[in-house]
GROMACS .gro file of C-alpha atoms in nm:
model
  480
    1MET     CA    1   3.001   1.319   3.304
    2ASN     CA    2   3.065   1.186   2.957
    3ARG     CA    3   2.719   1.107   2.814
    4THR     CA    4   2.845   0.797   2.632
    5ILE     CA    5   2.982   0.650   2.954
    6LEU     CA    6   2.664   0.730   3.148
    7THR     CA    7   2.447   0.568   2.880
    8LEU     CA    8   2.662   0.255   2.881
    9LEU     CA    9   2.655   0.220   3.259
   10THR     CA   10   2.283   0.289   3.284
   11SER     CA   11   2.191   0.038   3.014
   12ALA     CA   12   2.423  -0.217   3.170
   13MET     CA   13   2.216  -0.206   3.489
   14ILE     CA   14   1.870  -0.230   3.328
   15GLY     CA   15   1.680  -0.543   3.418
   16ILE     CA   16   1.905  -0.633   3.711
   17THR     CA   17   1.703  -0.680   4.029
   18ASN     CA   18   1.863  -0.707   4.371
   19LEU     CA   19   1.656  -0.974   4.548
   20CYS     CA   20   1.634  -0.964   4.926
   21THR     CA   21   1.769  -1.293   5.060
   22ALA     CA   22   1.791  -1.433   5.408
   23GLN     CA   23   2.134  -1.380   5.558
   24ILE     CA   24   2.358  -1.684   5.542
   25ASP     CA   25   2.535  -1.778   5.864
   26THR     CA   26   2.809  -2.019   5.757
   27VAL     CA   27   2.934  -2.213   5.459
   28THR     CA   28   3.135  -2.530   5.518
   29PHE     CA   29   3.300  -2.780   5.286
   30ASN     CA   30   3.367  -3.151   5.274
   31VAL     CA   31   3.629  -3.294   5.038
   32GLN     CA   32   3.467  -3.547   4.808
   33ALA     CA   33   3.745  -3.623   4.562
   34THR     CA   34   4.100  -3.516   4.479
   35HIS     CA   35   4.299  -3.570   4.162
   36LEU     CA   36   4.658  -3.445   4.183
   37PHE     CA   37   4.897  -3.449   3.891
   38PRO     CA   38   5.250  -3.593   3.915
   39SER     CA   39   5.511  -3.332   4.008
   40LEU     CA   40   5.694  -3.404   3.683
   41PRO     CA   41   5.641  -3.313   3.411
   42ILE     CA   42   5.508  -2.978   3.532
   43LYS     CA   43   5.130  -2.969   3.495
   44SER     CA   44   4.877  -2.715   3.621
   45SER     CA   45   4.501  -2.668   3.611
   46TYR     CA   46   4.436  -2.297   3.558
   47THR     CA   47   4.064  -2.306   3.487
   48SER     CA   48   3.812  -2.584   3.537
   49LEU     CA   49   3.437  -2.612   3.498
   50PHE     CA   50   3.147  -2.850   3.539
   51ASP     CA   51   2.956  -2.966   3.234
   52LYS     CA   52   2.616  -2.823   3.326
   53ARG     CA   53   2.411  -3.019   3.073
   54LEU     CA   54   2.159  -3.264   3.214
   55GLY     CA   55   2.315  -3.605   3.269
   56MET     CA   56   2.666  -3.496   3.171
   57ASP     CA   57   2.875  -3.578   3.478
   58TYR     CA   58   3.203  -3.440   3.343
   59VAL     CA   59   3.445  -3.164   3.427
   60TYR     CA   60   3.690  -2.990   3.194
   61SER     CA   61   4.027  -2.851   3.292
   62ALA     CA   62   4.265  -2.611   3.113
   63ASN     CA   63   4.592  -2.791   3.184
   64MET     CA   64   4.824  -2.552   2.997
   65GLU     CA   65   5.113  -2.744   2.837
   66SER     CA   66   4.929  -3.073   2.892
   67GLY     CA   67   4.627  -2.963   2.689
   68LEU     CA   68   4.262  -3.006   2.780
   69GLY     CA   69   4.174  -3.256   3.051
   70ILE     CA   70   3.831  -3.424   3.057
   71TYR     CA   71   3.722  -3.609   3.372
   72ASP     CA   72   3.426  -3.824   3.475
   73VAL     CA   73   3.269  -3.726   3.812
   74SER     CA   74   2.959  -3.946   3.799
   75ASN     CA   75   3.100  -4.110   4.111
   76THR     CA   76   3.147  -3.803   4.329
   77SER     CA   77   3.417  -3.975   4.535
   78THR     CA   78   3.644  -3.997   4.229
   79ILE     CA   79   3.772  -3.758   3.963
   80ASN     CA   80   3.835  -4.011   3.688
   81PRO     CA   81   4.050  -3.904   3.388
   82VAL     CA   82   3.869  -3.977   3.061
   83LEU     CA   83   4.079  -3.803   2.799
   84ASN     CA   84   4.378  -3.574   2.766
   85PHE     CA   85   4.322  -3.368   2.451
   86ASP     CA   86   4.681  -3.284   2.363
   87ILE     CA   87   4.809  -2.940   2.256
   88LEU     CA   88   4.879  -3.091   1.913
   89ASN     CA   89   4.504  -3.043   1.859
   90PHE     CA   90   4.547  -2.669   1.927
   91ASN     CA   91   4.829  -2.583   1.686
   92ASN     CA   92   5.074  -2.679   1.960
   93LEU     CA   93   4.955  -2.396   2.185
   94ASP     CA   94   4.893  -2.437   2.560
   95VAL     CA   95   4.535  -2.452   2.687
   96SER     CA   96   4.490  -2.164   2.931
   97THR     CA   97   4.117  -2.105   2.985
   98ILE     CA   98   3.779  -2.251   2.889
   99GLU     CA   99   3.412  -2.153   2.860
  100GLN     CA  100   3.116  -2.377   2.777
  101LYS     CA  101   2.807  -2.290   2.575
  102GLY     CA  102   2.579  -2.589   2.528
  103ASN     CA  103   2.751  -2.853   2.315
  104SER     CA  104   3.048  -2.627   2.245
  105LEU     CA  105   3.361  -2.566   2.447
  106PHE     CA  106   3.551  -2.243   2.380
  107VAL     CA  107   3.921  -2.283   2.452
  108GLY     CA  108   4.171  -2.000   2.502
  109ILE     CA  109   4.510  -2.104   2.364
  110GLY     CA  110   4.852  -1.955   2.439
  111ASP     CA  111   5.027  -1.958   2.777
  112PHE     CA  112   4.967  -1.621   2.947
  113GLN     CA  113   5.245  -1.689   3.199
  114VAL     CA  114   5.517  -1.656   2.939
  115ASN     CA  115   5.605  -1.414   2.661
  116SER     CA  116   5.731  -1.673   2.415
  117ASN     CA  117   5.411  -1.800   2.250
  118THR     CA  118   5.434  -1.845   1.877
  119SER     CA  119   5.077  -1.711   1.867
  120SER     CA  120   4.757  -1.688   2.074
  121GLY     CA  121   4.392  -1.742   1.997
  122LEU     CA  122   4.072  -1.942   2.033
  123ALA     CA  123   3.960  -2.295   1.952
  124ILE     CA  124   3.600  -2.421   1.951
  125LEU     CA  125   3.531  -2.787   2.029
  126ASP     CA  126   3.222  -2.998   1.973
  127ILE     CA  127   3.163  -3.176   2.305
  128SER     CA  128   2.830  -3.339   2.219
  129ASN     CA  129   3.006  -3.653   2.341
  130PRO     CA  130   3.268  -3.542   2.595
  131THR     CA  131   3.467  -3.863   2.548
  132THR     CA  132   3.523  -3.789   2.178
  133PRO     CA  133   3.560  -3.410   2.135
  134SER     CA  134   3.634  -3.269   1.793
  135VAL     CA  135   3.773  -2.934   1.679
  136LYS     CA  136   3.525  -2.714   1.493
  137ASP     CA  137   3.768  -2.432   1.420
  138ILE     CA  138   4.084  -2.264   1.546
  139TRP     CA  139   4.182  -1.900   1.514
  140ASP     CA  140   4.523  -1.779   1.622
  141SER     CA  141   4.761  -1.503   1.524
  142THR     CA  142   5.134  -1.451   1.557
  143TYR     CA  143   5.057  -1.083   1.622
  144PHE     CA  144   4.955  -1.180   1.977
  145ASP     CA  145   5.231  -1.364   2.163
  146HIS     CA  146   5.132  -1.309   2.529
  147GLY     CA  147   4.873  -1.584   2.558
  148ILE     CA  148   4.505  -1.580   2.658
  149SER     CA  149   4.430  -1.542   3.029
  150HIS     CA  150   4.048  -1.522   3.023
  151LEU     CA  151   3.764  -1.542   2.775
  152ILE     CA  152   3.389  -1.488   2.777
  153VAL     CA  153   3.129  -1.560   2.508
  154GLU     CA  154   2.828  -1.333   2.474
  155GLY     CA  155   2.588  -1.379   2.186
  156ASN     CA  156   2.777  -1.401   1.858
  157TYR     CA  157   3.107  -1.274   1.999
  158ALA     CA  158   3.398  -1.399   2.204
  159TYR     CA  159   3.609  -1.155   2.406
  160LEU     CA  160   3.964  -1.261   2.490
  161SER     CA  161   4.211  -1.111   2.737
  162THR     CA  162   4.560  -1.123   2.596
  163MET     CA  163   4.772  -0.970   2.871
  164THR     CA  164   4.976  -0.664   2.766
  165ASP     CA  165   4.823  -0.686   2.418
  166GLY     CA  166   4.481  -0.593   2.559
  167ILE     CA  167   4.159  -0.755   2.435
  168ILE     CA  168   4.056  -0.938   2.118
  169ILE     CA  169   3.702  -0.955   1.976
  170LEU     CA  170   3.607  -1.252   1.755
  171ASP     CA  171   3.287  -1.327   1.567
  172VAL     CA  172   3.181  -1.682   1.661
  173SER     CA  173   2.831  -1.675   1.509
  174ASN     CA  174   2.950  -1.956   1.282
  175GLU     CA  175   3.145  -2.183   1.514
  176ASN     CA  176   3.305  -2.354   1.217
  177ASN     CA  177   3.450  -2.025   1.093
  178ILE     CA  178   3.588  -1.790   1.359
  179ILE     CA  179   3.632  -1.436   1.226
  180PHE     CA  180   3.861  -1.172   1.374
  181LYS     CA  181   3.676  -0.844   1.434
  182SER     CA  182   3.918  -0.620   1.625
  183TYR     CA  183   4.153  -0.576   1.916
  184LEU     CA  184   4.211  -0.293   2.159
  185GLN     CA  185   4.541  -0.202   2.319
  186LEU     CA  186   4.448  -0.063   2.659
  187ASP     CA  187   4.632   0.237   2.803
  188LEU     CA  188   4.968   0.111   2.935
  189ASN     CA  189   5.050   0.434   3.120
  190PHE     CA  190   4.769   0.447   3.378
  191PRO     CA  191   4.813   0.510   3.665
  192THR     CA  192   5.182   0.494   3.572
  193SER     CA  193   5.382   0.279   3.334
  194SER     CA  194   5.479  -0.051   3.496
  195GLY     CA  195   5.662  -0.240   3.227
  196SER     CA  196   5.509  -0.586   3.187
  197ALA     CA  197   5.261  -0.555   3.478
  198HIS     CA  198   4.972  -0.412   3.274
  199ASN     CA  199   4.793  -0.734   3.178
  200ALA     CA  200   4.434  -0.792   3.068
  201ARG     CA  201   4.282  -1.066   3.285
  202GLY     CA  202   3.924  -1.118   3.413
  203LEU     CA  203   3.633  -0.993   3.203
  204LYS     CA  204   3.263  -0.923   3.248
  205TYR     CA  205   3.016  -0.811   2.983
  206ARG     CA  206   2.701  -0.604   3.037
  207ASN     CA  207   2.498  -0.467   2.745
  208ASP     CA  208   2.785  -0.369   2.514
  209THR     CA  209   3.004  -0.268   2.807
  210LEU     CA  210   3.313  -0.473   2.884
  211TYR     CA  211   3.476  -0.452   3.229
  212VAL     CA  212   3.841  -0.556   3.209
  213CYS     CA  213   4.077  -0.626   3.499
  214PHE     CA  214   4.412  -0.488   3.385
  215ASP     CA  215   4.644  -0.602   3.663
  216ARG     CA  216   4.860  -0.308   3.779
  217GLY     CA  217   4.663  -0.093   3.536
  218GLY     CA  218   4.345  -0.113   3.747
  219LEU     CA  219   3.994  -0.173   3.616
  220ARG     CA  220   3.899  -0.059   3.266
  221VAL     CA  221   3.562   0.003   3.101
  222VAL     CA  222   3.536  -0.058   2.728
  223ASP     CA  223   3.248   0.033   2.498
  224VAL     CA  224   3.208  -0.263   2.261
  225THR     CA  225   2.893  -0.144   2.087
  226ASN     CA  226   3.090  -0.133   1.762
  227LYS     CA  227   3.273  -0.467   1.754
  228THR     CA  228   3.517  -0.338   1.496
  229ASN     CA  229   3.602  -0.027   1.694
  230PRO     CA  230   3.597  -0.084   2.073
  231LEU     CA  231   3.667   0.225   2.284
  232GLU     CA  232   3.827   0.249   2.627
  233VAL     CA  233   3.601   0.497   2.810
  234TYR     CA  234   3.703   0.484   3.178
  235LYS     CA  235   3.995   0.379   3.403
  236TYR     CA  236   3.980   0.314   3.776
  237ILE     CA  237   4.232   0.234   4.045
  238ASN     CA  238   4.211   0.254   4.424
  239ASN     CA  239   4.474   0.516   4.504
  240SER     CA  240   4.485   0.429   4.874
  241LEU     CA  241   4.547   0.065   4.795
  242ASN     CA  242   4.800   0.155   4.529
  243SER     CA  243   4.998   0.379   4.765
  244GLN     CA  244   5.009   0.108   5.033
  245ALA     CA  245   5.096  -0.182   4.804
  246ALA     CA  246   5.076  -0.282   4.440
  247ALA     CA  247   4.712  -0.279   4.330
  248ALA     CA  248   4.676  -0.570   4.087
  249TYR     CA  249   4.324  -0.632   3.952
  250ASN     CA  250   4.279  -0.998   3.854
  251ASP     CA  251   3.911  -1.088   3.815
  252ILE     CA  252   3.564  -0.938   3.850
  253ALA     CA  253   3.207  -1.041   3.932
  254ILE     CA  254   2.911  -0.802   3.904
  255LYS     CA  255   2.583  -0.795   4.097
  256GLY     CA  256   2.350  -0.506   4.026
  257ASN     CA  257   2.535  -0.180   4.088
  258TYR     CA  258   2.831  -0.349   4.257
  259ALA     CA  259   3.150  -0.510   4.132
  260PHE     CA  260   3.359  -0.752   4.336
  261VAL     CA  261   3.721  -0.743   4.224
  262SER     CA  262   4.008  -0.967   4.331
  263VAL     CA  263   4.322  -0.762   4.391
  264ASP     CA  264   4.584  -1.036   4.425
  265TYR     CA  265   4.770  -1.033   4.759
  266CYS     CA  266   4.565  -0.730   4.867
  267GLY     CA  267   4.245  -0.933   4.888
  268LEU     CA  268   3.912  -0.810   4.754
  269GLU     CA  269   3.762  -0.473   4.667
  270VAL     CA  270   3.391  -0.389   4.638
  271LEU     CA  271   3.301  -0.105   4.401
  272ASP     CA  272   2.985   0.090   4.334
  273ILE     CA  273   2.984   0.106   3.953
  274SER     CA  274   2.644   0.273   3.912
  275SER     CA  275   2.805   0.599   3.798
  276ILE     CA  276   3.133   0.755   3.698
  277PRO     CA  277   3.361   0.784   3.888
  278PHE     CA  278   3.341   0.441   4.050
  279THR     CA  279   3.336   0.444   4.430
  280SER     CA  280   3.522   0.201   4.653
  281VAL     CA  281   3.280   0.090   4.926
  282GLN     CA  282   3.483  -0.187   5.089
  283TRP     CA  283   3.838  -0.319   5.079
  284ILE     CA  284   3.902  -0.653   5.244
  285ASN     CA  285   4.274  -0.700   5.308
  286PRO     CA  286   4.313  -1.020   5.515
  287TRP     CA  287   4.691  -1.039   5.528
  288GLY     CA  288   4.790  -0.671   5.535
  289CYS     CA  289   4.957  -0.626   5.196
  290THR     CA  290   5.248  -0.387   5.162
  291LYS     CA  291   5.483  -0.299   4.881
  292SER     CA  292   5.727  -0.564   5.003
  293ASN     CA  293   5.523  -0.879   5.081
  294TRP     CA  294   5.382  -0.990   4.744
  295SER     CA  295   5.637  -1.269   4.720
  296GLY     CA  296   5.561  -1.530   4.983
  297ALA     CA  297   5.219  -1.394   5.080
  298ASP     CA  298   4.976  -1.662   5.198
  299LEU     CA  299   4.697  -1.504   4.996
  300HIS     CA  300   4.679  -1.427   4.624
  301THR     CA  301   4.319  -1.383   4.511
  302ASN     CA  302   4.254  -1.492   4.154
  303GLU     CA  303   3.913  -1.596   4.023
  304VAL     CA  304   3.581  -1.477   4.170
  305LEU     CA  305   3.240  -1.632   4.107
  306LEU     CA  306   2.886  -1.549   4.218
  307SER     CA  307   2.657  -1.840   4.298
  308ASN     CA  308   2.353  -1.943   4.502
  309ASN     CA  309   2.122  -1.689   4.338
  310ASP     CA  310   2.403  -1.431   4.357
  311SER     CA  311   2.403  -1.441   4.739
  312LEU     CA  312   2.748  -1.602   4.771
  313LEU     CA  313   3.082  -1.490   4.631
  314PHE     CA  314   3.353  -1.754   4.595
  315VAL     CA  315   3.714  -1.633   4.578
  316THR     CA  316   4.018  -1.849   4.502
  317ALA     CA  317   4.310  -1.737   4.715
  318GLY     CA  318   4.633  -1.908   4.611
  319GLN     CA  319   4.785  -2.092   4.907
  320SER     CA  320   4.485  -1.988   5.117
  321GLU     CA  321   4.278  -2.183   4.863
  322LEU     CA  322   3.916  -2.062   4.897
  323PHE     CA  323   3.711  -1.792   5.072
  324VAL     CA  324   3.332  -1.744   5.062
  325TYR     CA  325   3.150  -1.416   5.127
  326ASP     CA  326   2.785  -1.340   5.193
  327VAL     CA  327   2.701  -1.066   4.941
  328THR     CA  328   2.331  -1.038   5.029
  329ASN     CA  329   2.413  -0.680   5.124
  330SER     CA  330   2.649  -0.595   4.840
  331SER     CA  331   2.779  -0.277   5.006
  332ASN     CA  332   2.887  -0.461   5.322
  333ILE     CA  333   2.994  -0.817   5.250
  334THR     CA  334   3.115  -1.062   5.516
  335LYS     CA  335   3.331  -1.373   5.503
  336ILE     CA  336   3.124  -1.673   5.612
  337GLY     CA  337   3.335  -1.967   5.501
  338GLU     CA  338   3.678  -2.082   5.395
  339PHE     CA  339   3.867  -2.387   5.280
  340VAL     CA  340   4.223  -2.320   5.392
  341ASN     CA  341   4.526  -2.534   5.469
  342LEU     CA  342   4.843  -2.328   5.491
  343ASN     CA  343   5.043  -2.638   5.583
  344ASP     CA  344   5.017  -2.798   5.238
  345THR     CA  345   5.178  -2.682   4.914
  346LEU     CA  346   4.857  -2.657   4.710
  347ALA     CA  347   4.756  -2.324   4.554
  348THR     CA  348   4.426  -2.250   4.382
  349HIS     CA  349   4.372  -2.049   4.067
  350GLY     CA  350   4.036  -2.142   3.911
  351LEU     CA  351   3.699  -2.260   4.040
  352ASP     CA  352   3.345  -2.348   3.941
  353VAL     CA  353   3.028  -2.404   4.146
  354PHE     CA  354   2.731  -2.619   4.043
  355ASN     CA  355   2.458  -2.808   4.230
  356ASN     CA  356   2.619  -2.760   4.572
  357LYS     CA  357   2.954  -2.880   4.442
  358VAL     CA  358   3.272  -2.673   4.417
  359LEU     CA  359   3.553  -2.753   4.175
  360LEU     CA  360   3.899  -2.612   4.252
  361SER     CA  361   4.195  -2.586   4.012
  362PHE     CA  362   4.549  -2.610   4.151
  363ILE     CA  363   4.855  -2.472   3.976
  364HIS     CA  364   5.214  -2.596   3.986
  365THR     CA  365   5.481  -2.329   4.037
  366PRO     CA  366   5.802  -2.529   4.088
  367PHE     CA  367   6.022  -2.247   4.216
  368HIS     CA  368   5.980  -1.970   4.471
  369ILE     CA  369   6.245  -1.711   4.393
  370PRO     CA  370   6.184  -1.396   4.600
  371PRO     CA  371   6.102  -1.131   4.496
  372PHE     CA  372   6.025  -1.257   4.143
  373THR     CA  373   5.772  -1.534   4.204
  374PRO     CA  374   5.475  -1.537   4.447
  375PHE     CA  375   5.508  -1.883   4.605
  376PHE     CA  376   5.601  -2.248   4.564
  377ALA     CA  377   5.307  -2.473   4.474
  378ASP     CA  378   5.324  -2.846   4.397
  379PRO     CA  379   5.146  -3.039   4.259
  380GLY     CA  380   4.875  -2.913   4.026
  381GLY     CA  381   4.541  -3.085   4.008
  382LEU     CA  382   4.172  -3.076   4.090
  383LYS     CA  383   3.962  -3.103   4.404
  384LEU     CA  384   3.587  -3.161   4.434
  385LEU     CA  385   3.412  -3.021   4.743
  386ASP     CA  386   3.061  -3.061   4.881
  387LEU     CA  387   2.904  -2.728   4.980
  388ASN     CA  388   2.693  -2.693   5.296
  389ILE     CA  389   2.497  -2.376   5.377
  390SER     CA  390   2.345  -2.274   5.712
  391THR     CA  391   2.114  -1.977   5.762
  392LEU     CA  392   2.064  -1.757   6.066
  393THR     CA  393   1.691  -1.830   6.092
  394SER     CA  394   1.464  -2.126   6.033
  395SER     CA  395   1.256  -1.937   5.779
  396PHE     CA  396   1.285  -1.666   5.517
  397ILE     CA  397   1.082  -1.347   5.543
  398ASP     CA  398   1.061  -1.213   5.189
  399ILE     CA  399   0.948  -0.892   5.027
  400ASP     CA  400   0.797  -0.897   4.677
  401ASN     CA  401   0.763  -0.610   4.430
  402ASN     CA  402   0.467  -0.469   4.625
  403GLU     CA  403   0.635  -0.493   4.967
  404GLU     CA  404   0.413  -0.784   5.066
  405THR     CA  405   0.532  -1.012   5.346
  406THR     CA  406   0.553  -1.382   5.257
  407LEU     CA  407   0.660  -1.659   5.493
  408ILE     CA  408   0.821  -1.989   5.389
  409PHE     CA  409   0.871  -2.237   5.675
  410PRO     CA  410   1.025  -2.450   5.807
  411ASN     CA  411   1.344  -2.389   5.619
  412PRO     CA  412   1.562  -2.601   5.602
  413ASN     CA  413   1.315  -2.888   5.553
  414ASN     CA  414   1.317  -3.253   5.447
  415GLY     CA  415   1.092  -3.169   5.153
  416ASP     CA  416   0.764  -3.255   5.321
  417ASN     CA  417   0.520  -3.000   5.465
  418ILE     CA  418   0.684  -2.677   5.341
  419ASN     CA  419   0.434  -2.407   5.436
  420ILE     CA  420   0.386  -2.085   5.241
  421LYS     CA  421   0.176  -1.796   5.368
  422SER     CA  422   0.107  -1.479   5.171
  423LYS     CA  423  -0.115  -1.173   5.206
  424SER     CA  424  -0.217  -1.218   4.843
  425LEU     CA  425  -0.346  -1.519   4.656
  426ILE     CA  426  -0.070  -1.759   4.545
  427THR     CA  427  -0.123  -1.851   4.180
  428LYS     CA  428   0.181  -2.058   4.084
  429ILE     CA  429   0.494  -2.212   4.237
  430ILE     CA  430   0.808  -2.325   4.051
  431ILE     CA  431   1.120  -2.485   4.205
  432THR     CA  432   1.448  -2.515   4.014
  433ASP     CA  433   1.801  -2.621   4.095
  434ALA     CA  434   2.099  -2.383   4.074
  435SER     CA  435   2.137  -2.445   3.699
  436GLY     CA  436   1.776  -2.347   3.629
  437LYS     CA  437   1.651  -2.702   3.574
  438SER     CA  438   1.281  -2.724   3.671
  439LEU     CA  439   1.218  -2.979   3.948
  440TYR     CA  440   0.863  -2.893   4.057
  441SER     CA  441   0.575  -2.676   3.938
  442GLU     CA  442   0.220  -2.621   4.051
  443ASN     CA  443  -0.040  -2.398   3.886
  444GLU     CA  444  -0.391  -2.267   3.959
  445ILE     CA  445  -0.341  -2.259   4.338
  446HIS     CA  446  -0.542  -1.945   4.423
  447LYS     CA  447  -0.490  -1.966   4.799
  448SER     CA  448  -0.306  -1.742   5.043
  449GLU     CA  449  -0.177  -2.044   5.240
  450HIS     CA  450  -0.035  -2.353   5.075
  451THR     CA  451   0.168  -2.658   5.177
  452LEU     CA  452   0.420  -2.835   4.951
  453HIS     CA  453   0.501  -3.204   4.962
  454LEU     CA  454   0.813  -3.244   4.751
  455LYS     CA  455   0.911  -3.587   4.628
  456PHE     CA  456   1.179  -3.521   4.365
  457GLY     CA  457   1.438  -3.698   4.582
  458GLU     CA  458   1.717  -3.439   4.576
  459THR     CA  459   1.879  -3.250   4.861
  460GLY     CA  460   2.059  -2.917   4.866
  461VAL     CA  461   1.979  -2.551   4.800
  462PHE     CA  462   1.702  -2.482   4.550
  463ILE     CA  463   1.533  -2.174   4.405
  464ILE     CA  464   1.160  -2.131   4.470
  465SER     CA  465   0.957  -1.880   4.266
  466ILE     CA  466   0.619  -1.792   4.414
  467TYR     CA  467   0.373  -1.608   4.189
  468THR     CA  468   0.096  -1.410   4.361
  469THR     CA  469  -0.170  -1.169   4.245
  470ASN     CA  470   0.069  -0.893   4.354
  471GLY     CA  471   0.389  -1.008   4.190
  472GLN     CA  472   0.666  -1.268   4.199
  473ILE     CA  473   0.895  -1.369   4.488
  474THR     CA  474   1.214  -1.568   4.424
  475ARG     CA  475   1.405  -1.716   4.717
  476LYS     CA  476   1.614  -2.011   4.836
  477ILE     CA  477   1.499  -2.321   5.020
  478ILE     CA  478   1.722  -2.585   5.171
  479ILE     CA  479   1.615  -2.950   5.153
  480ASN     CA  480   1.816  -3.195   5.360
   0.00000   0.00000   0.00000
């Protein structure tokens, strides 16, 4: 094996611990709020996200030709429009994708669905006050005219997917002065040349390794140690899938040694990425894709997102809207929930999950012209769902770093009389919500049995960290 590739993959896995988690039985959803756009003019939400800062009850939506949408969700029964930040603020380029880091919103600009952009690039907004955002800086270049489909920000750098043009690396250490570092044109001839169907889409970054979904070009691994000279070091495609249909890799999530990749109308593939070559361990193909049923298929998987302490995988699915998988056992995942209505004309593209809420983005595709377009979808918009999780047992049996059995019961619980029993002395307990916000802490316990009486007044799924004289245990508790 190439030593450079092995080093990259090994370092990318350092520090990642697969925590044993109780198996989840079912996930169900309740619609809390819906905001649909008018059918005309055409308006889509391609990516949306919750503002995860404390007390900021807002969501942001990349509404393409309509710009950036900002909505108030403080009343969870309503998605209330606050501001439409027009494309005039982005050098007249469509808003295609977004990523938040603290008080800054990183905005991908340039419509990746067309090939007629005057340029493509990145804008950075100050969203200290979401009702009055301001532009810190904009970088765009006429050299890239295929739009920005995805972006991620890691440390001082932003990585942008720009379809057939590959990936762009920008220095964003000074958010008021974006600096171009490099771009990489990925191999357009693997596994074979497919014209315009090799498109950089979903990205994940691990320790100077970039995993890039390249549509019909499979999954690519890029060494970005040198930001001015990124190197494509590995290419993967599932040959069985590709011979049966058209393997199209759209987005990726990574947990430990495993990658979960959406493959459009062919569903979801699970890969062992611990070594080269990657190994396909599971292919979930709900609707039986073939080379002839892309257009009109009820399922087109797009964005994937890990949540709930990386035990749940959420997958947007086009007209099938949303699937949820239990990925506790990453090598054998199971579907445990869905939000599907094949009788409507809504189709999902983006999603976000936060504090037991799910945000879905709906796109507007006004024409279904077989075999050139996938489906008809109207209108675009947003939907806010409440997430409900049920487990197979009333308690979690957990194993810490020293294989010590610890019992937490009853679970679920109303917050009162949560019992914890351990073979070692319990020294400290911390409870946080899904965002990492601390809700409860207790120190200097020094007992092997302890009872919690929680009074922070919130319900949902929370993360409990139990520190003992033999190590740390991190698990979920449900308070209802």
